[in-house]
Tab-separated table of N, CA, C and O in Angstrom:
chain	number	residue	atom	x	y	z
A	1	UNK	N	-8.674	-0.292	6.123
A	1	UNK	CA	-7.492	-0.897	5.552
A	1	UNK	C	-7.914	-1.859	4.449
A	1	UNK	O	-8.978	-2.463	4.517
A	2	UNK	N	-7.028	-2.002	3.471
A	2	UNK	CA	-7.245	-2.933	2.376
A	2	UNK	C	-6.003	-3.797	2.193
A	2	UNK	O	-4.889	-3.337	2.411
A	3	UNK	N	-6.223	-5.030	1.765
A	3	UNK	CA	-5.121	-5.907	1.378
A	3	UNK	C	-4.847	-5.629	-0.088
A	3	UNK	O	-5.770	-5.574	-0.901
A	4	UNK	N	-3.579	-5.440	-0.440
A	4	UNK	CA	-3.215	-5.129	-1.819
A	4	UNK	C	-1.876	-5.769	-2.159
A	4	UNK	O	-1.104	-6.141	-1.267
A	5	UNK	N	-1.619	-5.898	-3.458
A	5	UNK	CA	-0.326	-6.369	-3.937
A	5	UNK	C	0.355	-5.213	-4.661
A	5	UNK	O	-0.272	-4.496	-5.440
A	6	UNK	N	1.643	-5.021	-4.382
A	6	UNK	CA	2.420	-4.003	-5.090
A	6	UNK	C	2.691	-4.535	-6.491
A	6	UNK	O	3.266	-5.610	-6.663
A	7	UNK	N	2.232	-3.789	-7.499
A	7	UNK	CA	2.366	-4.252	-8.886
A	7	UNK	C	3.331	-3.405	-9.707
A	7	UNK	O	3.612	-3.735	-10.854
A	8	UNK	N	3.841	-2.339	-9.126
A	8	UNK	CA	4.773	-1.510	-9.871
A	8	UNK	C	5.152	-0.263	-9.099
A	8	UNK	O	4.769	-0.080	-7.948
A	9	UNK	N	5.914	0.579	-9.764
A	9	UNK	CA	6.347	1.829	-9.137
A	9	UNK	C	6.138	2.966	-10.111
A	9	UNK	O	5.863	2.751	-11.296
A	10	UNK	N	6.264	4.150	-9.607
A	10	UNK	CA	6.139	5.322	-10.453
A	10	UNK	C	7.168	6.353	-10.003
A	10	UNK	O	7.565	6.371	-8.842
A	11	UNK	N	7.620	7.148	-10.937
A	11	UNK	CA	8.581	8.204	-10.626
A	11	UNK	C	7.952	9.526	-11.024
A	11	UNK	O	7.409	9.656	-12.126
A	12	UNK	N	8.014	10.476	-10.125
A	12	UNK	CA	7.481	11.803	-10.384
A	12	UNK	C	8.535	12.817	-9.976
A	12	UNK	O	8.850	12.955	-8.797
A	13	UNK	N	9.080	13.531	-10.950
A	13	UNK	CA	10.104	14.520	-10.625
A	13	UNK	C	9.489	15.844	-10.200
A	13	UNK	O	10.150	16.654	-9.558
A	14	UNK	N	8.226	16.052	-10.551
A	14	UNK	CA	7.534	17.266	-10.138
A	14	UNK	C	6.315	16.845	-9.328
A	14	UNK	O	5.406	16.202	-9.846
A	15	UNK	N	6.339	17.156	-8.021
A	15	UNK	CA	5.201	16.841	-7.162
A	15	UNK	C	5.150	17.833	-6.016
A	15	UNK	O	6.084	18.624	-5.832
A	16	UNK	N	4.091	17.783	-5.267
A	16	UNK	CA	3.916	18.686	-4.135
A	16	UNK	C	5.136	18.623	-3.223
A	16	UNK	O	5.620	17.533	-2.902
A	17	UNK	N	5.621	19.761	-2.777
A	17	UNK	CA	6.769	19.763	-1.866
A	17	UNK	C	6.507	18.958	-0.589
A	17	UNK	O	7.434	18.420	0.009
A	18	UNK	N	5.257	18.829	-0.171
A	18	UNK	CA	4.919	18.094	1.056
A	18	UNK	C	5.171	16.591	0.929
A	18	UNK	O	5.305	15.900	1.923
A	19	UNK	N	5.223	16.071	-0.316
A	19	UNK	CA	5.495	14.641	-0.516
A	19	UNK	C	6.753	14.431	-1.358
A	19	UNK	O	6.958	13.374	-1.939
A	20	UNK	N	7.607	15.445	-1.384
A	20	UNK	CA	8.793	15.425	-2.242
A	20	UNK	C	9.701	14.222	-2.006
A	20	UNK	O	10.207	13.640	-2.938
A	21	UNK	N	9.915	13.815	-0.781
A	21	UNK	CA	10.871	12.745	-0.485
A	21	UNK	C	10.207	11.387	-0.264
A	21	UNK	O	10.739	10.544	0.450
A	22	UNK	N	9.064	11.163	-0.874
A	22	UNK	CA	8.353	9.903	-0.682
A	22	UNK	C	8.501	8.985	-1.887
A	22	UNK	O	8.725	9.439	-3.008
A	23	UNK	N	8.385	7.691	-1.635
A	23	UNK	CA	8.427	6.672	-2.686
A	23	UNK	C	6.984	6.353	-3.073
A	23	UNK	O	6.148	6.075	-2.210
A	24	UNK	N	6.688	6.398	-4.366
A	24	UNK	CA	5.340	6.128	-4.860
A	24	UNK	C	5.301	4.764	-5.537
A	24	UNK	O	6.137	4.457	-6.388
A	25	UNK	N	4.336	3.950	-5.146
A	25	UNK	CA	4.159	2.623	-5.730
A	25	UNK	C	2.748	2.477	-6.274
A	25	UNK	O	1.851	3.246	-5.914
A	26	UNK	N	2.556	1.469	-7.133
A	26	UNK	CA	1.231	1.133	-7.643
A	26	UNK	C	0.768	-0.144	-6.968
A	26	UNK	O	1.526	-1.121	-6.893
A	27	UNK	N	-0.474	-0.139	-6.495
A	27	UNK	CA	-1.035	-1.306	-5.812
A	27	UNK	C	-2.314	-1.758	-6.491
A	27	UNK	O	-3.037	-0.957	-7.075
A	28	UNK	N	-2.577	-3.047	-6.364
A	28	UNK	CA	-3.818	-3.654	-6.840
A	28	UNK	C	-4.522	-4.245	-5.637
A	28	UNK	O	-3.952	-5.091	-4.939
A	29	UNK	N	-5.742	-3.798	-5.354
A	29	UNK	CA	-6.498	-4.354	-4.230
A	29	UNK	C	-6.743	-5.837	-4.464
A	29	UNK	O	-6.988	-6.269	-5.596
A	30	UNK	N	-6.675	-6.620	-3.381
A	30	UNK	CA	-6.893	-8.062	-3.441
A	30	UNK	C	-8.061	-8.439	-2.541
A	30	UNK	O	-8.415	-7.696	-1.628
A	31	UNK	N	-8.636	-9.617	-2.778
A	31	UNK	CA	-9.703	-10.113	-1.907
A	31	UNK	C	-9.116	-10.497	-0.548
A	31	UNK	O	-7.894	-10.502	-0.382
A	32	UNK	N	-9.967	-10.810	0.452
A	32	UNK	CA	-9.457	-11.114	1.791
A	32	UNK	C	-8.474	-12.280	1.853
A	32	UNK	O	-7.654	-12.355	2.762
A	33	UNK	N	-8.519	-13.184	0.882
A	33	UNK	CA	-7.564	-14.301	0.887
A	33	UNK	C	-6.243	-13.920	0.219
A	33	UNK	O	-5.277	-14.666	0.277
A	34	UNK	N	-6.213	-12.751	-0.435
A	34	UNK	CA	-4.996	-12.303	-1.105
A	34	UNK	C	-4.724	-12.992	-2.422
A	34	UNK	O	-3.613	-12.928	-2.939
A	35	UNK	N	-5.755	-13.638	-2.998
A	35	UNK	CA	-5.536	-14.409	-4.227
A	35	UNK	C	-6.240	-13.844	-5.458
A	35	UNK	O	-5.843	-14.149	-6.572
A	36	UNK	N	-7.269	-13.030	-5.268
A	36	UNK	CA	-8.067	-12.527	-6.396
A	36	UNK	C	-7.990	-11.004	-6.465
A	36	UNK	O	-8.211	-10.321	-5.463
A	37	UNK	N	-7.715	-10.465	-7.651
A	37	UNK	CA	-7.644	-9.016	-7.820
A	37	UNK	C	-9.032	-8.391	-7.780
A	37	UNK	O	-9.999	-8.967	-8.272
A	38	UNK	N	-9.108	-7.191	-7.199
A	38	UNK	CA	-10.352	-6.433	-7.133
A	38	UNK	C	-10.104	-5.022	-7.638
A	38	UNK	O	-9.021	-4.475	-7.435
A	39	UNK	N	-11.080	-4.406	-8.249
A	39	UNK	CA	-10.990	-2.999	-8.621
A	39	UNK	C	-9.867	-2.667	-9.585
A	39	UNK	O	-9.365	-3.523	-10.308
A	40	UNK	N	-9.491	-1.400	-9.562
A	40	UNK	CA	-8.439	-0.904	-10.448
A	40	UNK	C	-7.206	-0.514	-9.627
A	40	UNK	O	-7.331	-0.167	-8.453
A	41	UNK	N	-6.032	-0.550	-10.230
A	41	UNK	CA	-4.798	-0.174	-9.512
A	41	UNK	C	-4.844	1.283	-9.049
A	41	UNK	O	-5.547	2.115	-9.627
A	42	UNK	N	-4.088	1.580	-8.006
A	42	UNK	CA	-4.031	2.927	-7.468
A	42	UNK	C	-2.620	3.213	-6.957
A	42	UNK	O	-1.862	2.309	-6.639
A	43	UNK	N	-2.296	4.497	-6.890
A	43	UNK	CA	-0.981	4.928	-6.410
A	43	UNK	C	-1.012	5.113	-4.900
A	43	UNK	O	-2.030	5.530	-4.340
A	44	UNK	N	0.098	4.783	-4.251
A	44	UNK	CA	0.219	4.920	-2.791
A	44	UNK	C	1.579	5.494	-2.435
A	44	UNK	O	2.542	5.361	-3.188
A	45	UNK	N	1.651	6.118	-1.274
A	45	UNK	CA	2.934	6.508	-0.698
A	45	UNK	C	3.397	5.343	0.159
A	45	UNK	O	2.648	4.836	0.996
A	46	UNK	N	4.627	4.901	-0.066
A	46	UNK	CA	5.187	3.763	0.660
A	46	UNK	C	5.879	4.247	1.930
A	46	UNK	O	6.857	4.974	1.860
A	47	UNK	N	5.369	3.820	3.084
A	47	UNK	CA	5.954	4.205	4.366
A	47	UNK	C	6.885	3.149	4.940
A	47	UNK	O	7.577	3.406	5.923
A	48	UNK	N	6.914	1.939	4.343
A	48	UNK	CA	7.611	0.806	4.985
A	48	UNK	C	8.607	0.101	4.074
A	48	UNK	O	9.023	-1.009	4.357
A	49	UNK	N	8.984	0.721	2.961
A	49	UNK	CA	9.946	0.155	2.025
A	49	UNK	C	9.479	-1.171	1.420
A	49	UNK	O	10.223	-2.152	1.365
A	50	UNK	N	8.235	-1.199	0.965
A	50	UNK	CA	7.686	-2.371	0.278
A	50	UNK	C	8.292	-2.464	-1.114
A	50	UNK	O	8.887	-1.509	-1.621
A	51	UNK	N	8.119	-3.624	-1.742
A	51	UNK	CA	8.651	-3.821	-3.078
A	51	UNK	C	7.652	-4.539	-3.965
A	51	UNK	O	6.645	-5.081	-3.481
A	52	UNK	N	7.932	-4.557	-5.248
A	52	UNK	CA	7.044	-5.193	-6.213
A	52	UNK	C	6.815	-6.660	-5.839
A	52	UNK	O	7.742	-7.380	-5.502
A	53	UNK	N	5.536	-7.066	-5.865
A	53	UNK	CA	5.155	-8.428	-5.531
A	53	UNK	C	4.750	-8.613	-4.079
A	53	UNK	O	4.124	-9.614	-3.733
A	54	UNK	N	5.089	-7.658	-3.198
A	54	UNK	CA	4.726	-7.776	-1.789
A	54	UNK	C	3.216	-7.664	-1.607
A	54	UNK	O	2.539	-6.893	-2.297
A	55	UNK	N	2.687	-8.420	-0.655
A	55	UNK	CA	1.313	-8.272	-0.217
A	55	UNK	C	1.346	-7.310	0.962
A	55	UNK	O	2.142	-7.499	1.901
A	56	UNK	N	0.535	-6.263	0.903
A	56	UNK	CA	0.633	-5.171	1.869
A	56	UNK	C	-0.739	-4.782	2.406
A	56	UNK	O	-1.768	-5.162	1.842
A	57	UNK	N	-0.729	-4.004	3.497
A	57	UNK	CA	-1.932	-3.358	3.989
A	57	UNK	C	-1.855	-1.893	3.611
A	57	UNK	O	-0.825	-1.232	3.841
A	58	UNK	N	-2.928	-1.389	3.034
A	58	UNK	CA	-2.974	0.021	2.674
A	58	UNK	C	-4.069	0.704	3.475
A	58	UNK	O	-5.067	0.093	3.848
A	59	UNK	N	-3.867	1.963	3.734
A	59	UNK	CA	-4.808	2.782	4.476
A	59	UNK	C	-5.213	3.934	3.563
A	59	UNK	O	-4.370	4.464	2.828
A	60	UNK	N	-6.483	4.350	3.616
A	60	UNK	CA	-7.010	5.307	2.638
A	60	UNK	C	-7.727	6.477	3.297
A	60	UNK	O	-8.153	6.402	4.437
A	61	UNK	N	-7.862	7.540	2.512
A	61	UNK	CA	-8.614	8.713	2.959
A	61	UNK	C	-7.926	9.452	4.089
A	61	UNK	O	-6.695	9.490	4.169
A	62	UNK	N	-8.728	10.016	4.989
A	62	UNK	CA	-8.153	10.822	6.069
A	62	UNK	C	-7.240	9.995	6.969
A	62	UNK	O	-6.279	10.521	7.531
A	63	UNK	N	-7.483	8.692	7.095
A	63	UNK	CA	-6.614	7.837	7.904
A	63	UNK	C	-5.200	7.769	7.325
A	63	UNK	O	-4.230	7.595	8.063
A	64	UNK	N	-5.059	7.927	6.011
A	64	UNK	CA	-3.742	7.895	5.374
A	64	UNK	C	-2.908	9.120	5.745
A	64	UNK	O	-1.693	9.110	5.590
A	65	UNK	N	-3.552	10.138	6.250
A	65	UNK	CA	-2.846	11.371	6.623
A	65	UNK	C	-2.595	11.464	8.122
A	65	UNK	O	-2.330	12.537	8.650
A	66	UNK	N	-2.629	10.335	8.821
A	66	UNK	CA	-2.451	10.336	10.268
A	66	UNK	C	-1.058	9.868	10.707
A	66	UNK	O	-0.840	9.630	11.891
A	67	UNK	N	-0.120	9.720	9.780
A	67	UNK	CA	1.233	9.308	10.147
A	67	UNK	C	2.126	10.533	10.258
A	67	UNK	O	1.782	11.617	9.763
A	68	UNK	N	3.288	10.363	10.874
A	68	UNK	CA	4.238	11.480	10.984
A	68	UNK	C	4.679	11.989	9.621
A	68	UNK	O	4.907	13.178	9.436
A	69	UNK	N	4.806	11.080	8.654
A	69	UNK	CA	5.289	11.473	7.324
A	69	UNK	C	4.206	12.066	6.428
A	69	UNK	O	4.513	12.794	5.494
A	70	UNK	N	2.947	11.760	6.699
A	70	UNK	CA	1.889	12.196	5.782
A	70	UNK	C	0.919	13.206	6.383
A	70	UNK	O	-0.014	13.624	5.699
A	71	UNK	N	1.134	13.606	7.611
A	71	UNK	CA	0.222	14.572	8.233
A	71	UNK	C	0.197	15.864	7.422
A	71	UNK	O	1.227	16.395	7.035
A	72	UNK	N	-1.005	16.325	7.119
A	72	UNK	CA	-1.216	17.574	6.364
A	72	UNK	C	-0.610	17.537	4.964
A	72	UNK	O	-0.079	18.535	4.481
A	73	UNK	N	-0.630	16.368	4.328
A	73	UNK	CA	-0.135	16.247	2.952
A	73	UNK	C	-1.286	15.863	2.020
A	73	UNK	O	-2.316	15.363	2.471
A	74	UNK	N	-1.112	16.056	0.713
A	74	UNK	CA	-2.132	15.645	-0.258
A	74	UNK	C	-2.031	14.142	-0.525
A	74	UNK	O	-1.553	13.703	-1.566
A	75	UNK	N	-2.445	13.361	0.463
A	75	UNK	CA	-2.277	11.910	0.410
A	75	UNK	C	-3.628	11.232	0.538
A	75	UNK	O	-4.411	11.567	1.431
A	76	UNK	N	-3.880	10.242	-0.328
A	76	UNK	CA	-5.126	9.487	-0.233
A	76	UNK	C	-4.895	8.030	0.140
A	76	UNK	O	-5.801	7.364	0.614
A	77	UNK	N	-3.670	7.507	-0.063
A	77	UNK	CA	-3.398	6.103	0.251
A	77	UNK	C	-1.932	5.922	0.626
A	77	UNK	O	-1.050	6.525	0.013
A	78	UNK	N	-1.708	5.074	1.650
A	78	UNK	CA	-0.349	4.755	2.080
A	78	UNK	C	-0.231	3.256	2.308
A	78	UNK	O	-1.211	2.591	2.633
A	79	UNK	N	0.994	2.745	2.132
A	79	UNK	CA	1.293	1.380	2.553
A	79	UNK	C	1.800	1.488	3.978
A	79	UNK	O	2.773	2.189	4.254
A	80	UNK	N	1.132	0.781	4.903
A	80	UNK	CA	1.505	0.872	6.309
A	80	UNK	C	2.064	-0.419	6.860
A	80	UNK	O	2.584	-0.439	7.975
A	81	UNK	N	2.009	-1.527	6.076
A	81	UNK	CA	2.560	-2.795	6.548
A	81	UNK	C	2.801	-3.728	5.367
A	81	UNK	O	2.038	-3.719	4.395
A	82	UNK	N	3.852	-4.525	5.458
A	82	UNK	CA	4.112	-5.611	4.512
A	82	UNK	C	3.727	-6.901	5.222
A	82	UNK	O	4.182	-7.155	6.340
A	83	UNK	N	2.885	-7.708	4.598
A	83	UNK	CA	2.403	-8.935	5.231
A	83	UNK	C	3.418	-10.063	5.075
A	83	UNK	O	3.951	-10.280	3.990
A	84	UNK	N	3.659	-10.787	6.163
A	84	UNK	CA	4.525	-11.966	6.139
A	84	UNK	C	3.727	-13.211	5.773
A	84	UNK	O	4.211	-14.089	5.078
A	85	UNK	N	2.517	-13.290	6.300
A	85	UNK	CA	1.608	-14.355	5.885
A	85	UNK	C	0.180	-13.902	6.142
A	85	UNK	O	-0.067	-12.952	6.877
A	86	UNK	N	-0.751	-14.590	5.491
A	86	UNK	CA	-2.163	-14.264	5.595
A	86	UNK	C	-2.926	-15.550	5.856
A	86	UNK	O	-2.782	-16.520	5.109
A	87	UNK	N	-3.680	-15.558	6.926
A	87	UNK	CA	-4.458	-16.740	7.284
A	87	UNK	C	-5.940	-16.391	7.259
A	87	UNK	O	-6.373	-15.414	7.876
A	88	UNK	N	-6.731	-17.187	6.537
A	88	UNK	CA	-8.163	-16.967	6.417
A	88	UNK	C	-8.870	-18.254	6.790
A	88	UNK	O	-8.623	-19.305	6.189
A	89	UNK	N	-9.750	-18.212	7.803
A	89	UNK	CA	-10.489	-19.381	8.267
A	89	UNK	C	-9.570	-20.561	8.567
A	89	UNK	O	-9.865	-21.723	8.215
A	90	UNK	N	-8.436	-20.288	9.191
A	90	UNK	CA	-7.519	-21.336	9.585
A	90	UNK	C	-6.615	-21.858	8.483
A	90	UNK	O	-5.805	-22.746	8.703
A	91	UNK	N	-6.734	-21.296	7.280
A	91	UNK	CA	-5.916	-21.725	6.141
A	91	UNK	C	-4.973	-20.591	5.764
A	91	UNK	O	-5.408	-19.454	5.545
A	92	UNK	N	-3.679	-20.891	5.682
A	92	UNK	CA	-2.714	-19.879	5.249
A	92	UNK	C	-2.811	-19.747	3.735
A	92	UNK	O	-2.527	-20.693	2.998
A	93	UNK	N	-3.260	-18.563	3.282
A	93	UNK	CA	-3.442	-18.325	1.851
A	93	UNK	C	-2.259	-17.614	1.224
A	93	UNK	O	-2.143	-17.535	0.003
A	94	UNK	N	-1.375	-17.064	2.071
A	94	UNK	CA	-0.176	-16.384	1.561
A	94	UNK	C	0.926	-16.527	2.593
A	94	UNK	O	0.692	-16.371	3.784
A	95	UNK	N	2.117	-16.820	2.118
A	95	UNK	CA	3.302	-16.824	2.967
A	95	UNK	C	4.444	-16.232	2.153
A	95	UNK	O	4.698	-16.629	1.024
A	96	UNK	N	5.121	-15.260	2.735
A	96	UNK	CA	6.215	-14.571	2.038
A	96	UNK	C	7.412	-15.485	1.879
A	96	UNK	O	7.748	-16.264	2.702
């Protein structure tokens, strides 16, 4: 799992029928405190109705294909949780 921030959305009118009814968002990986950006943005399938600006947990690779909605689909990343707050070493670094 990775901590990420939703930074945007994407619309695709032509996509695999297996993911036809899914919402696609763009995420930016964040450091463990949720304050520093890491890497490059990536597309995810949203399973929990996240929105722009939300801090989320994403799951990648074969683990992303273990949900009822993504089993046997061409999926590499999913949003599986929206974080309400993030605490690191006893300090709350994020609160929704």
